[in-house]
Short mmCIF file of C-alpha atoms and ligand atoms in Angstrom, two decimals:
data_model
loop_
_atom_site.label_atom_id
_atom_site.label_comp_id
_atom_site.label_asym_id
_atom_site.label_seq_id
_atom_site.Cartn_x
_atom_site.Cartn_y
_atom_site.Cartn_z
CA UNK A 28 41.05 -128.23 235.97
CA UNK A 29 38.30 -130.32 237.58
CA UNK A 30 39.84 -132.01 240.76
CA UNK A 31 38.91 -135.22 239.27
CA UNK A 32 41.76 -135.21 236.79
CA UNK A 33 44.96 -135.15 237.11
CA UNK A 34 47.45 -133.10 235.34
CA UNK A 35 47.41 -134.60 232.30
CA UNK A 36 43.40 -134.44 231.79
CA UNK A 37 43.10 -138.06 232.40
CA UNK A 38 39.79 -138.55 234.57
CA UNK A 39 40.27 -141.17 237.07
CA UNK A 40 39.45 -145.10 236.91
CA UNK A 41 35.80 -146.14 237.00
CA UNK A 42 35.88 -147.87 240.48
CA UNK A 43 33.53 -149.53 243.00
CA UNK A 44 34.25 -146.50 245.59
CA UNK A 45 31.59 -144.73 243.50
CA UNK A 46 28.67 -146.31 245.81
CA UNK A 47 25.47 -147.32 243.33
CA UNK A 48 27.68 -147.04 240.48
CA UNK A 49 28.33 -149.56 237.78
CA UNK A 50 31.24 -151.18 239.03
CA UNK A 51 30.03 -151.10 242.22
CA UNK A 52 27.16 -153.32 241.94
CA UNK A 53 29.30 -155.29 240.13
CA UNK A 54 31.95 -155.69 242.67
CA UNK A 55 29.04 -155.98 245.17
CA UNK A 56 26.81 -158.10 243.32
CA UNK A 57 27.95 -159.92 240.07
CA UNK A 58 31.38 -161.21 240.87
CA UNK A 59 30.34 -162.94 243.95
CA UNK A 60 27.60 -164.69 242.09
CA UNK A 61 30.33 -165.83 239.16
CA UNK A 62 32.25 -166.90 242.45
CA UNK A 63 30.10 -168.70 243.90
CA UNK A 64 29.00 -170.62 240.74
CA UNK A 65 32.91 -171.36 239.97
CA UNK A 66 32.49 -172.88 243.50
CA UNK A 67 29.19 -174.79 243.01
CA UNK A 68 30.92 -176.02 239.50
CA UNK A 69 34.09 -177.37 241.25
CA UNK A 70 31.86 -179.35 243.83
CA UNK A 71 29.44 -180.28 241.38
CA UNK A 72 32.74 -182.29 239.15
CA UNK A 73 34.01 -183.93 242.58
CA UNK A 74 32.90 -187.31 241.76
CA UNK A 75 34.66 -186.43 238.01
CA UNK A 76 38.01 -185.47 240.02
CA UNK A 77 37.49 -188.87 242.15
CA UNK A 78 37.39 -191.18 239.07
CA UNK A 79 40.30 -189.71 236.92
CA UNK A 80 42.59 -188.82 240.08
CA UNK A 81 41.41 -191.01 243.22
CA UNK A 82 41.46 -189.69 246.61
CA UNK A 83 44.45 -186.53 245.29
CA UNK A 84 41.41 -185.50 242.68
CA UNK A 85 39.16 -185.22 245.89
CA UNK A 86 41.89 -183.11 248.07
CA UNK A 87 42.50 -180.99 245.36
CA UNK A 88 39.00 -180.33 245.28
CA UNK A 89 38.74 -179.60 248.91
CA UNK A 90 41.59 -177.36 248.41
CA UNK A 91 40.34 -175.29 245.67
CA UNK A 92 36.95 -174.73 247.06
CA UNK A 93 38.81 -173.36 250.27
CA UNK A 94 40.83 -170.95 248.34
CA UNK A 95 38.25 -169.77 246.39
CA UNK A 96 35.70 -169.25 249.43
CA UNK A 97 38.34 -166.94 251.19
CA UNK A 98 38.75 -165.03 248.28
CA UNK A 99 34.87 -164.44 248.47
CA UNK A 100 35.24 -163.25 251.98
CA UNK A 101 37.97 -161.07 250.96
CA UNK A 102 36.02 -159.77 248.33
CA UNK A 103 32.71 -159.28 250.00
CA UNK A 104 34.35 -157.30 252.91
CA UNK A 105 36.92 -154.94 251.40
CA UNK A 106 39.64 -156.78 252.21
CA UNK A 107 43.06 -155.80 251.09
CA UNK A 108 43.93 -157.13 247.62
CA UNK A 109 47.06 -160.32 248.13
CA UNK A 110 49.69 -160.77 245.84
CA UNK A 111 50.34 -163.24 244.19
CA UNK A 112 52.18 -166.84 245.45
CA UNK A 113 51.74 -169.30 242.09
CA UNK A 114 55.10 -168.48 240.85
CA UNK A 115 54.06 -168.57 237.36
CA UNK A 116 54.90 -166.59 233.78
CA UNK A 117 52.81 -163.69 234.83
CA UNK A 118 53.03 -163.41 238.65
CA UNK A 119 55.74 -160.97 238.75
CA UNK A 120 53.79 -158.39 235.96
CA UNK A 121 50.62 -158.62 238.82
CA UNK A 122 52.54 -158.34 241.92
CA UNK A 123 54.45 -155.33 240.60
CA UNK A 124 51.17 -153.78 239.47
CA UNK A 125 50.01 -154.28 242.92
CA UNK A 126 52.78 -152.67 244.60
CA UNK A 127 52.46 -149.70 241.77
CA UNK A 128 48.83 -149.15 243.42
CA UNK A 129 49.69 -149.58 247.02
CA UNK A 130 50.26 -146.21 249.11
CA UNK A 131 53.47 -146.99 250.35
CA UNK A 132 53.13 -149.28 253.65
CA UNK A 133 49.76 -148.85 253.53
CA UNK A 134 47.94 -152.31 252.11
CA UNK A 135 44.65 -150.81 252.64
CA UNK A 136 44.53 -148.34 250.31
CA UNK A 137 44.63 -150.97 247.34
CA UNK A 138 40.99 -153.06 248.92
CA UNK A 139 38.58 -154.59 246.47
CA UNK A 140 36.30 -151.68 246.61
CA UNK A 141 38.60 -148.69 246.71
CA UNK A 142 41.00 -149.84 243.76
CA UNK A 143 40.06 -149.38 239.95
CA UNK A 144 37.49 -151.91 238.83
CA UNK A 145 39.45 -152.93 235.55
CA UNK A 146 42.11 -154.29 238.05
CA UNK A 147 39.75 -156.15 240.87
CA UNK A 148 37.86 -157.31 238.04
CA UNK A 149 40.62 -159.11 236.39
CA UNK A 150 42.38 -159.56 239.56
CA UNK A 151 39.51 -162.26 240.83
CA UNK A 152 39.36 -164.02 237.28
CA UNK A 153 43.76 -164.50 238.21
CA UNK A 154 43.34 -165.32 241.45
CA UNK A 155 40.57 -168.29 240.29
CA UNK A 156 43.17 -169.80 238.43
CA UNK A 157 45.80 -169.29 241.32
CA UNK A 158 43.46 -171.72 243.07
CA UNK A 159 43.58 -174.39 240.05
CA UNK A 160 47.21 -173.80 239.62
CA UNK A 161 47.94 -174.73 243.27
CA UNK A 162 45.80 -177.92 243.44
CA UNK A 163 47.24 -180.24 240.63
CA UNK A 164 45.86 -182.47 239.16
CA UNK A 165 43.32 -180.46 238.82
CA UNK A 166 45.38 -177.46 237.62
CA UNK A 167 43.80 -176.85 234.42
CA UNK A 168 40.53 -177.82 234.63
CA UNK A 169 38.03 -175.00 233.11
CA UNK A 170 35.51 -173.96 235.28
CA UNK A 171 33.66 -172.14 232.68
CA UNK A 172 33.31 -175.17 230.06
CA UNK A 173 30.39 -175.54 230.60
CA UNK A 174 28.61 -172.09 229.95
CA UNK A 175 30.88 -171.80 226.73
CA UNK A 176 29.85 -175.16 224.97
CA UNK A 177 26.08 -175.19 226.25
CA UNK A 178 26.49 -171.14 224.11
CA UNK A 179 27.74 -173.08 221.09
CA UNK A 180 25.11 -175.59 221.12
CA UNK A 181 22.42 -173.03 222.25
CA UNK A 182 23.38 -171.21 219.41
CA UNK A 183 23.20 -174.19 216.71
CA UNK A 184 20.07 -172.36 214.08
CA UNK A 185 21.59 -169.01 214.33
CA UNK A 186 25.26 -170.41 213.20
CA UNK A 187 23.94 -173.29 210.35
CA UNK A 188 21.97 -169.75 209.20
CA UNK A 189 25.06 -167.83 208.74
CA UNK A 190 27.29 -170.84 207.38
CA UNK A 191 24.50 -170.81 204.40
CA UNK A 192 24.31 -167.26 203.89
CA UNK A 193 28.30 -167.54 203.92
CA UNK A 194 27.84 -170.15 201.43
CA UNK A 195 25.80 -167.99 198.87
CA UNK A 196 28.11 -165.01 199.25
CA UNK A 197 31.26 -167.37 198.25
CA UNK A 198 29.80 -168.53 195.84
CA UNK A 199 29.23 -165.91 193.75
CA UNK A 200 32.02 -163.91 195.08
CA UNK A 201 33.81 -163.82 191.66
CA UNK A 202 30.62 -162.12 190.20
CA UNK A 203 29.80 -159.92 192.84
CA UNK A 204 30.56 -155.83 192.56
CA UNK A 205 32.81 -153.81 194.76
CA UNK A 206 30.10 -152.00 196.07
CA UNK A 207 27.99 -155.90 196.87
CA UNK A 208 31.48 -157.02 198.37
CA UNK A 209 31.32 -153.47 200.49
CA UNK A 210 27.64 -154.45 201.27
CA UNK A 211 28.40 -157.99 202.68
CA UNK A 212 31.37 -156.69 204.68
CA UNK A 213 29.08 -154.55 206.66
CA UNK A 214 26.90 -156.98 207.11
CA UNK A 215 29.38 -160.09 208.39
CA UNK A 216 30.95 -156.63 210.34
CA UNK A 217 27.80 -156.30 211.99
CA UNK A 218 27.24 -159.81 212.64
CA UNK A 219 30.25 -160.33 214.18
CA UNK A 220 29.47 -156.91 216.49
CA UNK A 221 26.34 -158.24 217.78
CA UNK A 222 27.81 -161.90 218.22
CA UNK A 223 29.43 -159.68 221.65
CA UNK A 224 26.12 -159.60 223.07
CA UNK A 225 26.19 -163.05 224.17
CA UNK A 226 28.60 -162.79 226.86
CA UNK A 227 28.30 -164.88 230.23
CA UNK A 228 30.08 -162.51 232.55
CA UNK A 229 27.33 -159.68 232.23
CA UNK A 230 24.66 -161.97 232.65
CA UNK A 231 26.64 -163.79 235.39
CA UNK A 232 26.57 -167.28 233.80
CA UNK A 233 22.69 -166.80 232.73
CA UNK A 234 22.26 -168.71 229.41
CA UNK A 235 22.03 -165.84 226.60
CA UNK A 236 23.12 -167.77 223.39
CA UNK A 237 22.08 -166.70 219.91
CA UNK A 238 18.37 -167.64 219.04
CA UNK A 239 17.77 -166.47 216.02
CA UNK A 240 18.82 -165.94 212.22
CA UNK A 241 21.47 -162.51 212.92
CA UNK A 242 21.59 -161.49 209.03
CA UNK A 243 17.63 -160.89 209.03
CA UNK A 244 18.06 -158.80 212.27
CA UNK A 245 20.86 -156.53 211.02
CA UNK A 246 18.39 -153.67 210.00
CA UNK A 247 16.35 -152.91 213.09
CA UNK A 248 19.43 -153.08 215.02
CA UNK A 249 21.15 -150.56 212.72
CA UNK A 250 19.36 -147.41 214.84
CA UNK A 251 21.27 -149.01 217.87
CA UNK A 252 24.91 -148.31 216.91
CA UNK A 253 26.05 -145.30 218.16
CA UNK A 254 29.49 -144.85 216.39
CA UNK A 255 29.39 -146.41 213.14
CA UNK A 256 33.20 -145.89 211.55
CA UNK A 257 32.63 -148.68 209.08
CA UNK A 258 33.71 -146.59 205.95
CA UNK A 259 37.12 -145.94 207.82
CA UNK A 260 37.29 -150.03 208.32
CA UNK A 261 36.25 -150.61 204.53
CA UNK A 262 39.15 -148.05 203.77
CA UNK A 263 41.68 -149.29 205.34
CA UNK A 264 41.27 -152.58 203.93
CA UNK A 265 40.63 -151.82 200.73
CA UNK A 266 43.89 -149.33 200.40
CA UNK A 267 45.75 -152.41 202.21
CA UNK A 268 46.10 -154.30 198.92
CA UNK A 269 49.81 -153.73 198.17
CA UNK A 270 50.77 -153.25 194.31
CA UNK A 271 52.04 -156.65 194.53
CA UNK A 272 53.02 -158.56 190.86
CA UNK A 273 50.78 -156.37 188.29
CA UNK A 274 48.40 -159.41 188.09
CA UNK A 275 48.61 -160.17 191.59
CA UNK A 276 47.36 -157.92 194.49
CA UNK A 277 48.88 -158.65 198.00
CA UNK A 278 46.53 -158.29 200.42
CA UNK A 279 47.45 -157.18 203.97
CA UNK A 280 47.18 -159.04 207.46
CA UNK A 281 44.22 -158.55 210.19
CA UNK A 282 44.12 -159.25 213.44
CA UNK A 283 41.41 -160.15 215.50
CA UNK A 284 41.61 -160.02 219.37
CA UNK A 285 39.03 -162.24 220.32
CA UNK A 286 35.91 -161.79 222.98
CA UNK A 287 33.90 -164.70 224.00
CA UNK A 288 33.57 -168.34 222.94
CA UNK A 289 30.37 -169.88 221.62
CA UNK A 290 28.04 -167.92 219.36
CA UNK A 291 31.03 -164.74 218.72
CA UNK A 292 33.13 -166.72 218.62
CA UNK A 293 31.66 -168.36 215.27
CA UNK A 294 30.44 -164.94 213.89
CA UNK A 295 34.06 -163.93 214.61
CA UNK A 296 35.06 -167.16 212.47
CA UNK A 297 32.88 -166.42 209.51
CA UNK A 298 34.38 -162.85 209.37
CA UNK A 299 37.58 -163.59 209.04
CA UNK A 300 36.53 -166.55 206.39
CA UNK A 301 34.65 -163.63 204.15
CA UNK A 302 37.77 -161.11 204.54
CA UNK A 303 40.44 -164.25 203.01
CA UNK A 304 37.69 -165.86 200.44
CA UNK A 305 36.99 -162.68 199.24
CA UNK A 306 41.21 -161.69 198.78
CA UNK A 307 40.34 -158.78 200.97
CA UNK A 308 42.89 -160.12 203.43
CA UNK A 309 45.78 -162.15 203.32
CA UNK A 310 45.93 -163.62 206.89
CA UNK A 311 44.32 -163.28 210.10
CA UNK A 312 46.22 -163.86 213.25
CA UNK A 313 43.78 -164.28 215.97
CA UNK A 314 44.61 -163.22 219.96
CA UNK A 315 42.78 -165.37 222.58
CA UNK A 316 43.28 -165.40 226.72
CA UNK A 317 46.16 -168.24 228.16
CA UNK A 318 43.76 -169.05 230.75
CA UNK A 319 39.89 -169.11 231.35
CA UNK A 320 39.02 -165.52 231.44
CA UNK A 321 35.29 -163.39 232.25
CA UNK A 322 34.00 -166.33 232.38
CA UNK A 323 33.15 -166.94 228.30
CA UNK A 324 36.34 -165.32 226.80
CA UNK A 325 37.98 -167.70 224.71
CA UNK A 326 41.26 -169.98 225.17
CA UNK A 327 43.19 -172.11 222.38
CA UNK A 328 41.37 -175.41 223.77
CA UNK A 329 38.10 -172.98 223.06
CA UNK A 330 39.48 -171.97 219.48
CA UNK A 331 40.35 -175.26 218.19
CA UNK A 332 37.20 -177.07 219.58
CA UNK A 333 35.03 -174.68 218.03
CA UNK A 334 36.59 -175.45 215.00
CA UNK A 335 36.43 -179.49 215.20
CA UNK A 336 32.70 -178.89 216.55
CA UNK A 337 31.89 -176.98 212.72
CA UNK A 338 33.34 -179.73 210.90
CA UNK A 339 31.64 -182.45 212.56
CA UNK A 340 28.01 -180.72 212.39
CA UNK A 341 25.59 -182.95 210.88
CA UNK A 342 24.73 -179.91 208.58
CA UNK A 343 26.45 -179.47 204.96
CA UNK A 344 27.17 -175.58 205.03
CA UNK A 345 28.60 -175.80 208.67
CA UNK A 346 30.59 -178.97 208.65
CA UNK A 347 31.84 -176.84 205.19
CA UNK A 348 33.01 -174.02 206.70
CA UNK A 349 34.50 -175.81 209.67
CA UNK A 350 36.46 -177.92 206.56
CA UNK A 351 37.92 -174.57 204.98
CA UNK A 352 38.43 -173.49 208.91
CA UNK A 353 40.79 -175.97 209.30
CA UNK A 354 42.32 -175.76 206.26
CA UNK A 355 43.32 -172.22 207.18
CA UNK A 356 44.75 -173.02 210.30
CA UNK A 357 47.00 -176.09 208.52
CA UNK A 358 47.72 -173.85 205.79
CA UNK A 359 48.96 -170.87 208.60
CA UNK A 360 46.24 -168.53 206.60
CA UNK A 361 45.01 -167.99 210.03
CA UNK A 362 47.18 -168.49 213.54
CA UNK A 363 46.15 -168.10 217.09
CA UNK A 364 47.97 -166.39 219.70
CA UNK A 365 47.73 -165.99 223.11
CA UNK A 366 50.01 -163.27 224.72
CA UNK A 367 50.20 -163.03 228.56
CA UNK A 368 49.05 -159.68 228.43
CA UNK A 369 45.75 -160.14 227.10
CA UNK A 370 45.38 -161.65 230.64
CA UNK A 371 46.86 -158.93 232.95
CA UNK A 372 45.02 -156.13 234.17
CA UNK A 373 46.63 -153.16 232.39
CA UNK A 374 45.34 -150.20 229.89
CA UNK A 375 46.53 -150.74 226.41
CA UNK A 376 47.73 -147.15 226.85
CA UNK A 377 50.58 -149.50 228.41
CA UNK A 378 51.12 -151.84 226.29
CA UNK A 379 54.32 -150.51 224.14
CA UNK A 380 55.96 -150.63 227.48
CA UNK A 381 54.63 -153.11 229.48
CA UNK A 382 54.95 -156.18 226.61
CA UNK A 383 56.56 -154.67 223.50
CA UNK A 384 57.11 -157.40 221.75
CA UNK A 385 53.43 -158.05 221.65
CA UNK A 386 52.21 -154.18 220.68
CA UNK A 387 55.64 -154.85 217.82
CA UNK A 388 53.27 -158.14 216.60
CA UNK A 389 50.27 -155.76 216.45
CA UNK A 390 52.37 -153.10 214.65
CA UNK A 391 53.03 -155.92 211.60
CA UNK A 392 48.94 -156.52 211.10
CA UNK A 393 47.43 -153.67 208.23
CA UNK A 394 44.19 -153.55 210.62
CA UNK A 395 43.61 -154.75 214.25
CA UNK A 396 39.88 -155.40 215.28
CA UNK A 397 39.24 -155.37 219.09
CA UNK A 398 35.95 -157.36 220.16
CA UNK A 399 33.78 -156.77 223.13
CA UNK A 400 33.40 -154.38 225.62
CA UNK A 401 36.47 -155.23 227.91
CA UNK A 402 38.83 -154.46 225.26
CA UNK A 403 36.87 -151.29 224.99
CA UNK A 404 37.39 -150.34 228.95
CA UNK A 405 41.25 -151.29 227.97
CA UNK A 406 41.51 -149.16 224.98
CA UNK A 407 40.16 -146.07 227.05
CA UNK A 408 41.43 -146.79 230.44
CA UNK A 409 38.67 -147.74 232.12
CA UNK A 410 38.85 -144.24 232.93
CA UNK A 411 35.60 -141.94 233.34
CA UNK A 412 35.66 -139.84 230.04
CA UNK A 413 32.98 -137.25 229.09
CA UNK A 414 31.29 -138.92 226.35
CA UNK A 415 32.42 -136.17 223.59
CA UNK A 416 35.75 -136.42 224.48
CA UNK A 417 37.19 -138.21 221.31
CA UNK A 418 38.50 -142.13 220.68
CA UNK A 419 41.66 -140.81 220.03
CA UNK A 420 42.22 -138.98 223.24
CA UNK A 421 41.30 -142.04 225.02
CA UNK A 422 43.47 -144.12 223.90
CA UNK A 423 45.99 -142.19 224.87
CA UNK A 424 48.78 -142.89 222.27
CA UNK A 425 48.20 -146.62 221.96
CA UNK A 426 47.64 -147.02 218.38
CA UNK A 427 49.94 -150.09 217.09
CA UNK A 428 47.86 -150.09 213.74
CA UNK A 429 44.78 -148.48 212.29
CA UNK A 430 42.26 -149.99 214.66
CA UNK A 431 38.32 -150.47 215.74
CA UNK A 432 36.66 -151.67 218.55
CA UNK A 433 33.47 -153.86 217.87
CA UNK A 434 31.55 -153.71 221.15
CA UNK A 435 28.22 -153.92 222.23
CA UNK A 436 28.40 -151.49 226.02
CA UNK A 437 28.19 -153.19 228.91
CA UNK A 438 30.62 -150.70 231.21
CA UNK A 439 29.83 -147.13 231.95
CA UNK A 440 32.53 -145.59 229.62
CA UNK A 441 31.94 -144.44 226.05
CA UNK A 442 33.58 -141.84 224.25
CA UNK A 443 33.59 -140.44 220.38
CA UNK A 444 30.23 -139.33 220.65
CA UNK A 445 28.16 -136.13 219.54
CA UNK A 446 27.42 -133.13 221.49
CA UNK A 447 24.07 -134.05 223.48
CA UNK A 448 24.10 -137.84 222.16
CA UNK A 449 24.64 -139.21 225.86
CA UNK A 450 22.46 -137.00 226.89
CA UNK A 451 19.57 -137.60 224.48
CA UNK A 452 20.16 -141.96 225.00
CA UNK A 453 20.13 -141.42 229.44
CA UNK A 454 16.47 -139.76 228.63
CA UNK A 455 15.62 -142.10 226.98
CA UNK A 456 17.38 -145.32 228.39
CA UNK A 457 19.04 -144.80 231.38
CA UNK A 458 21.20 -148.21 231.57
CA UNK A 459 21.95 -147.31 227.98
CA UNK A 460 25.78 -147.72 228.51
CA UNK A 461 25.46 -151.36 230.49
CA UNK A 462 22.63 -152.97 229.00
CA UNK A 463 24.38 -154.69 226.56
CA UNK A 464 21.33 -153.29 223.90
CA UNK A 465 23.96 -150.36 222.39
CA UNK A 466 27.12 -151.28 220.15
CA UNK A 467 29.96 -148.61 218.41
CA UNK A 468 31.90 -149.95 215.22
CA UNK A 469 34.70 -147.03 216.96
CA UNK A 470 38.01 -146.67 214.22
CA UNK A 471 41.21 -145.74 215.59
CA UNK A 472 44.59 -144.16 213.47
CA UNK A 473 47.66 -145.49 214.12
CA UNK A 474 50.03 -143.72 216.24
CA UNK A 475 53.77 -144.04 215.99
CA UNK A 476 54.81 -144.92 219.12
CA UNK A 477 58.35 -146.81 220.34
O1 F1X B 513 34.30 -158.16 227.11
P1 F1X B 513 32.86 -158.61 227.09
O2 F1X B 513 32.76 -160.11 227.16
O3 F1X B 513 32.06 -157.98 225.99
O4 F1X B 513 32.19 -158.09 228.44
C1 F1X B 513 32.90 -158.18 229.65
C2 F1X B 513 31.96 -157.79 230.78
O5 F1X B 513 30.86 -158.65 230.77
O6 F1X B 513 32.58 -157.92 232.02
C3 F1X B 513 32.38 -156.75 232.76
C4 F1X B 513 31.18 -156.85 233.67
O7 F1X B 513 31.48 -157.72 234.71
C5 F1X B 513 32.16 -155.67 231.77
O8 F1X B 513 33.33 -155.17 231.33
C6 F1X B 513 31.51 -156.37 230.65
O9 F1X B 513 30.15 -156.30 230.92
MN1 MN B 514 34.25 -161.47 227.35
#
């Protein structure tokens, strides 16, 4: 057995020990940039701070900016990772996870460059809001606001294009064949795959919002996705519908756990509007972060603005859809959720133990689609897998519901492929696994598990 794995054949965490790897240049690199712009934001609202809270506002300020700049130190020289001291929901779930990774006695051995990435990665975007969380009143403030709005309104011809093309497909939906409703599934599938490329933690706050119309680039990005499990999605919803009353069909429930805010998140909206206007789907429960997370993930004030922001556009098919948005939320056609966990550093493998009342909720949904390419490094561990190795094995008996992972790669782990496929793609494109350029529409069966 290679020494790299351990007994069970699970390869070990990517992690920035690797020097020049991945994770390393973005330990090195790309979270002390998002850092120090979380920094530059805080100082930058100071005279904001001043005029809602007076001279605390400015304190708090001082306070946060401190906490934040030794964290940076910590960071940039391999300091030895801290637990913990907010006292909050989720502070005991970290510190224990901590002490899980820390040679006994030894706090060294758990530094920001020798422990897995997954965790310092998530770790920093905790410890951010550890720095909030101690400086009321500016507790909740959101230092990443501002990227996520300017991606909404960046984004403004690319979403009134697919509120019209949603539009024409509703409209003749009662018309339309099985095999036309199969056709515009894939294609609001795909849209809402590619919506993941605009994320603001790869390009470390850089604007990359959604230019163009997405329908009319669907076909020359087709060659691009590597894993394309879309018949096992179609399936799976279309065997969903439950013999309900003979001239009724109940549909099932999906759940969406959500990526980033702005542009995916919309594409993510118009989805789930195509899977309930077409009867496809029931409900949609949709799982957001409790707290600002990788920089553009979103949170319920994220969720609901986007919403409100639809409705009020001065254009007829958005401010539409935004309507029949809200409607669904009223109506509890869709929900939004936010479990702690989807904020704590661990491997889904983990999930059934570590929060099972949340992998229970995920059990009740007929489907469960996971956006963006952190839930991907959470669904396979983070860990580094030979490409061939399947999805399956990787996720490592997590498997509340049938499953898929829509993710464009921006990590160095991908699995499920064909003999000589990662192979052929490093010839060609070396970054090909981080360049954000590659996506995988990657099914997974449902396991039975606790
Ligand atoms: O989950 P998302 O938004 O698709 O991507 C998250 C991400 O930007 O953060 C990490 C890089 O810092 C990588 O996991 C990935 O590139
Ligand atoms: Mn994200």
């Amino acid at each position: 057995m290679a020494a790299d794995q351990n007994l069970l054949g699970v390869p070990p965490s990517l992690s920035a020990k690797v020097v020049g790897s991945f994770a390393y240049l973005t330990v090195r690199d790309r979270l002390p940039t998002i850092l120090t712009k979380v920094i530059d934001t805080i100082h930058r609202n100071k005279n904001k701070f001043f005029e809602e809270y007076g001279e605390e506002g400015i304190q708090a300020e001082k306070q946060t900016i401190s906490l934040l700049s030794k964290m940076r130190n910590e960071l940039q020289t391999d300091k030895p990772v801290l637990a913990l001291t907010d006292c909050l929901q989720d502070t005991e779930s970290w510190n224990q996870y901590l002490q899980r990774h820390q040679i006994e006695g030894d706090e060294e051995s758990v530094s920001w460059f020798k422990s897995p990435w997954l965790y310092v990665e998530c770790y920093m975007y905790r410890r951010i809001q550890e720095a909030l969380w101690l400086n009321p009143p500016i507790s909740d403030y959101d230092v990443f606001n501002e990227g996520k709005t300017q991606s909404f309104f960046e984004s403004q011809q690319a979403v009134m294009a697919l509120c019209t093309y949603l539009e024409g497909v509703k409209k003749n939906m009662e018309e339309i064949s099985k095999n036309q409703l199969f056709e515009q599934f894939n294609k609001l599938l795909q849209v809402s795959l590619w919506g993941n490329k605009c994320d603001l933690s790869i390009s470390a706050g850089q604007d990359n919002s959604q230019k163009t119309s997405p329908i009319d680039s669907l076909d020359s990005l087709q060659p691009l996705i590597l894993v394309d499990d879309s018949n096992m999605v179609w399936s799976t919803l279309t065997s969903m519908q439950r013999p309900g009353q003979p001239e009724k069909i109940t549909a099932g429930r999906v759940d969406i756990v959500l990526d980033n805010a702005g542009f995916e998140l919309v594409t993510d909206l118009i989805l789930a509007d195509f899977l309930v206007s077409s009867g496809l789907v029931r409900e949609v429960h949709f799982h957001g972060k409790s707290f600002p997370w990788f920089v553009s993930d979103v949170t319920a004030h994220d969720f609901q603005w986007t919403i409100r922001q639809t409705m009020a556009a001065n254009h007829r098919w958005m401010s539409k859809s935004g309507v029949q948005w809200q409607m669904y939320v009223k109506e509890g056609v869709w929900s939004y959720h936010d479990h702690p966990f989807w904020t704590l550093p661990h491997e889904f493998c983990d999930m059934a133990t570590d929060a099972p009342d949340l992998y229970a909720t995920l059990k009740a949904a007929d489907l469960v689609l996971f956006k963006g390419d952190l839930n991907y490094r959470k669904l396979t561990g983070d860990r580094d897998w030979d490409h061939t190795v399947s999805f399956d094995t990787a996720l490592r008996g997590f498997g509340p519901a049938p499953l898929c992972s829509l993710r464009t790669l921006k990590a160095n782990v991908q699995v499920g492929l064909q003999p000589g496929q990662g192979e052929k793609l490093t010839s060609q494109n070396p970054d090909w696994m981080t360049s954000g350029k590659y996506a995988v529409i990657q099914f997974g069966s449902p396991k039975d598990q606790i």
